[in-house]
Short mmCIF file of C-alpha atoms in Angstrom, two decimals:
data_model
loop_
_atom_site.label_atom_id
_atom_site.label_comp_id
_atom_site.label_asym_id
_atom_site.label_seq_id
_atom_site.Cartn_x
_atom_site.Cartn_y
_atom_site.Cartn_z
CA MET A 1 -6.64 -33.80 -20.37
CA ILE A 2 -8.02 -30.67 -18.65
CA ASN A 3 -11.12 -30.37 -21.01
CA ARG A 4 -11.48 -34.05 -21.68
CA VAL A 5 -12.43 -34.82 -18.19
CA ARG A 6 -14.96 -31.88 -18.04
CA GLN A 7 -15.74 -33.12 -21.53
CA LEU A 8 -16.38 -36.66 -20.54
CA ARG A 9 -18.00 -36.16 -17.53
CA LYS A 10 -20.70 -33.67 -19.08
CA GLU A 11 -21.27 -36.10 -21.65
CA ARG A 12 -22.26 -38.78 -19.20
CA LEU A 13 -24.67 -35.80 -17.65
CA MET A 14 -22.46 -36.45 -13.83
CA THR A 15 -22.14 -33.58 -11.88
CA LEU A 16 -18.68 -32.80 -10.05
CA GLU A 17 -20.02 -34.50 -6.99
CA VAL A 18 -20.97 -37.96 -8.46
CA LEU A 19 -17.29 -37.99 -10.58
CA ALA A 20 -15.26 -37.11 -7.59
CA GLU A 21 -17.28 -39.81 -5.43
CA ARG A 22 -16.86 -42.51 -7.82
CA ALA A 23 -13.01 -41.50 -8.56
CA GLY A 24 -12.28 -41.43 -4.30
CA VAL A 25 -11.12 -37.82 -4.97
CA THR A 26 -12.36 -34.20 -3.23
CA LYS A 27 -14.85 -32.25 -5.15
CA SER A 28 -12.69 -29.18 -5.05
CA TYR A 29 -9.33 -31.27 -6.23
CA LEU A 30 -11.46 -32.77 -9.25
CA SER A 31 -12.66 -28.74 -9.92
CA LYS A 32 -8.56 -27.75 -10.15
CA ILE A 33 -8.30 -30.79 -12.56
CA GLU A 34 -10.66 -29.63 -14.76
CA ARG A 35 -9.37 -26.07 -14.56
CA GLY A 36 -6.13 -26.94 -14.93
CA GLN A 37 -4.54 -26.03 -11.77
CA SER A 38 -3.74 -29.77 -10.74
CA VAL A 39 -2.38 -32.58 -12.80
CA PRO A 40 -3.54 -35.60 -11.17
CA SER A 41 -1.35 -38.84 -10.94
CA ILE A 42 -1.29 -41.65 -13.15
CA ALA A 43 -3.15 -43.53 -10.09
CA ILE A 44 -5.99 -40.71 -9.84
CA SER A 45 -6.12 -40.44 -13.81
CA ALA A 46 -6.93 -44.19 -13.52
CA SER A 47 -9.67 -43.66 -11.06
CA LEU A 48 -11.20 -40.62 -13.02
CA ALA A 49 -11.18 -43.20 -16.26
CA LYS A 50 -12.53 -45.99 -14.38
CA ALA A 51 -15.58 -43.46 -12.69
CA LEU A 52 -16.18 -42.26 -16.60
CA ALA A 53 -16.14 -45.63 -17.78
CA VAL A 54 -13.64 -45.07 -20.62
CA PRO A 55 -10.05 -46.30 -21.11
CA LEU A 56 -6.93 -44.36 -19.55
CA ASP A 57 -5.61 -42.75 -22.62
CA ASN A 58 -9.19 -41.64 -23.40
CA LEU A 59 -8.50 -38.73 -20.96
CA PHE A 60 -5.50 -37.23 -22.87
CA ALA A 61 -6.95 -37.53 -26.27
CA ASP A 62 -9.98 -36.52 -28.56
CA ALA A 63 -12.29 -39.23 -29.26
CA GLU A 64 -12.43 -38.03 -32.77
CA GLU A 65 -8.72 -38.18 -33.51
CA LEU A 66 -8.36 -42.24 -32.16
CA ASN A 67 -6.80 -44.14 -34.53
CA ASP A 68 -6.15 -47.83 -34.79
CA VAL A 69 -2.16 -47.36 -35.56
CA THR A 70 -0.66 -44.76 -33.74
CA VAL A 71 3.24 -43.49 -34.25
CA THR A 72 4.57 -41.33 -31.72
CA ARG A 73 7.94 -39.74 -32.52
CA ALA A 74 10.48 -39.36 -29.54
CA GLY A 75 9.82 -35.60 -29.49
CA GLU A 76 5.85 -35.76 -29.97
CA ARG A 77 5.25 -37.29 -26.55
CA GLN A 78 2.83 -35.11 -24.66
CA PRO A 79 4.05 -33.92 -21.05
CA LEU A 80 1.31 -34.91 -18.27
CA THR A 81 3.40 -33.38 -15.80
CA ALA A 82 5.16 -29.81 -15.71
CA ALA A 83 8.48 -30.06 -16.47
CA ASP A 84 9.59 -28.62 -13.36
CA GLU A 85 7.73 -31.38 -11.44
CA PRO A 86 9.66 -32.22 -8.20
CA GLY A 87 7.96 -35.76 -8.35
CA THR A 88 7.71 -37.98 -11.16
CA ARG A 89 6.92 -36.95 -14.31
CA TYR A 90 5.32 -38.48 -17.02
CA GLU A 91 4.77 -38.24 -20.97
CA GLY A 92 2.01 -39.75 -22.66
CA MET A 93 2.55 -42.15 -25.83
CA ALA A 94 0.00 -43.66 -28.32
CA LEU A 95 -2.96 -41.24 -27.00
CA GLN A 96 -4.26 -40.86 -30.43
CA ALA A 97 -4.58 -44.97 -30.41
CA GLY A 98 -8.27 -46.47 -30.68
CA THR A 99 -9.52 -49.38 -28.26
CA LYS A 100 -6.59 -51.01 -26.32
CA SER A 101 -5.88 -53.04 -23.51
CA MET A 102 -2.96 -51.09 -22.58
CA THR A 103 -1.61 -47.59 -21.90
CA PRO A 104 2.03 -46.33 -22.46
CA PHE A 105 3.90 -43.75 -20.71
CA MET A 106 7.38 -42.51 -20.35
CA LEU A 107 8.02 -41.96 -16.64
CA TYR A 108 11.23 -40.17 -15.33
CA PRO A 109 10.96 -41.06 -11.60
CA SER A 110 12.06 -38.51 -8.97
CA HIS A 111 15.09 -39.38 -6.72
CA ASP A 112 13.34 -38.88 -3.60
CA ALA A 113 11.03 -41.63 -3.20
CA ASP A 114 9.89 -40.75 0.51
CA SER A 115 7.84 -37.75 -0.63
CA VAL A 116 6.17 -39.94 -3.38
CA PRO A 117 3.24 -42.12 -1.65
CA PHE A 118 2.74 -45.50 -2.74
CA ARG A 119 0.23 -46.01 -5.41
CA ASP A 120 -2.13 -48.83 -6.31
CA HIS A 121 -4.88 -49.56 -8.60
CA PRO A 122 -6.81 -52.33 -10.43
CA GLY A 123 -4.92 -54.02 -13.19
CA GLU A 124 -1.05 -54.58 -14.33
CA GLU A 125 1.92 -52.61 -14.80
CA PHE A 126 5.14 -53.67 -16.88
CA ILE A 127 8.02 -51.32 -16.51
CA PHE A 128 11.19 -51.14 -18.77
CA VAL A 129 14.45 -49.19 -18.02
CA HIS A 130 15.30 -47.57 -20.89
CA ASP A 131 18.22 -45.55 -19.41
CA GLY A 132 19.68 -45.02 -15.72
CA GLN A 133 18.83 -46.89 -12.86
CA ALA A 134 16.03 -46.97 -11.17
CA GLU A 135 14.49 -48.89 -8.31
CA LEU A 136 10.62 -50.38 -7.95
CA ILE A 137 9.51 -50.05 -4.07
CA PHE A 138 7.00 -52.15 -2.64
CA PRO A 139 5.87 -51.94 0.98
CA SER A 140 8.08 -55.23 1.68
CA ARG A 141 10.91 -55.34 -0.49
CA THR A 142 12.73 -53.21 -3.36
CA ILE A 143 14.20 -54.22 -6.72
CA THR A 144 17.17 -52.74 -8.18
CA LEU A 145 16.59 -52.57 -12.24
CA GLU A 146 19.64 -51.30 -14.66
CA PRO A 147 18.94 -50.41 -18.27
CA GLY A 148 17.42 -53.18 -20.47
CA ASP A 149 15.67 -54.74 -17.05
CA CYS A 150 11.96 -54.66 -16.61
CA ALA A 151 9.63 -55.79 -14.16
CA TYR A 152 5.79 -56.61 -14.62
CA PHE A 153 3.55 -56.81 -11.59
CA LYS A 154 -0.04 -56.66 -10.31
CA ALA A 155 -0.82 -52.80 -9.77
CA THR A 156 -2.93 -53.60 -6.81
CA ASN A 157 0.15 -54.04 -4.85
CA PRO A 158 1.22 -50.84 -3.56
CA HIS A 159 4.17 -49.43 -5.56
CA LYS A 160 6.38 -46.69 -6.72
CA VAL A 161 9.47 -46.20 -8.76
CA ARG A 162 12.45 -43.80 -7.96
CA SER A 163 15.78 -42.85 -10.01
CA LEU A 164 19.05 -44.30 -8.51
CA SER A 165 21.21 -42.63 -11.14
CA PRO A 166 22.73 -39.39 -11.06
CA GLN A 167 20.31 -37.97 -13.73
CA ARG A 168 16.35 -38.94 -13.56
CA ALA A 169 15.95 -42.69 -15.03
CA THR A 170 13.85 -43.23 -18.19
CA VAL A 171 11.42 -45.71 -17.80
CA LEU A 172 8.74 -47.21 -20.31
CA LEU A 173 5.44 -47.76 -18.22
CA LEU A 174 2.58 -49.63 -19.77
CA VAL A 175 -0.60 -49.46 -17.59
CA SER A 176 -3.21 -52.45 -18.42
CA GLU A 177 -6.82 -52.17 -17.00
CA ASP A 178 -8.35 -54.99 -15.23
CA ARG A 179 -11.36 -55.87 -17.37
CA SER A 180 -12.69 -58.07 -15.13
CA HIS A 181 -12.93 -55.46 -12.35
CA PRO A 182 -16.56 -54.58 -11.61
CA SER A 183 -16.14 -50.83 -12.53
CA ALA A 184 -14.55 -51.73 -15.79
CA ALA A 185 -17.72 -52.30 -17.52
CA HIS A 186 -18.61 -49.71 -19.72
CA THR A 187 -22.33 -48.31 -19.14
CA PRO A 188 -23.61 -45.37 -21.04
CA HIS A 189 -24.42 -43.20 -18.12
CA PRO A 190 -22.39 -44.49 -15.05
CA HIS A 191 -23.95 -42.16 -12.90
CA THR A 192 -27.04 -44.25 -12.81
CA PRO A 193 -27.33 -46.89 -10.14
#
């Protein structure tokens, strides 16, 4: 993702300042992302993708490698967070797929929900618990999910997920973009007014 954000930003003739402002992050934080010194959350990645007017998965794959049919073997999932990450860990799947309406991830939620902020973004999310027990947390309620359980919700609702089982839960996460959202419209050079 590191070089991809920088590459997409430069292709659009955007400065660090412009992209940071459009994505709602600081210039220094964006610089750290581009230099590989910080790994953004999925919510911040979604904001960057919207600011760059590309699908979320394009941040994680080279455009030349995108395909119509993509198979990601279990051992080929790309870690998007460090293995020793104390918070939620993510693995990218189907990163080489061409244009698509959703982006899949394997999610390994942290046990400590207090240290994880609520996230919200345009679009929808679908989570499916593959292994372990997880808790989907909204400001007004929590939902316990067992293996085989799933939840589908508007991602504009602030949310977070934590593991309840002794080992981190393994959760399939599908994020869809809100194509009707004004920032989802593709413009060749989104930095122009």
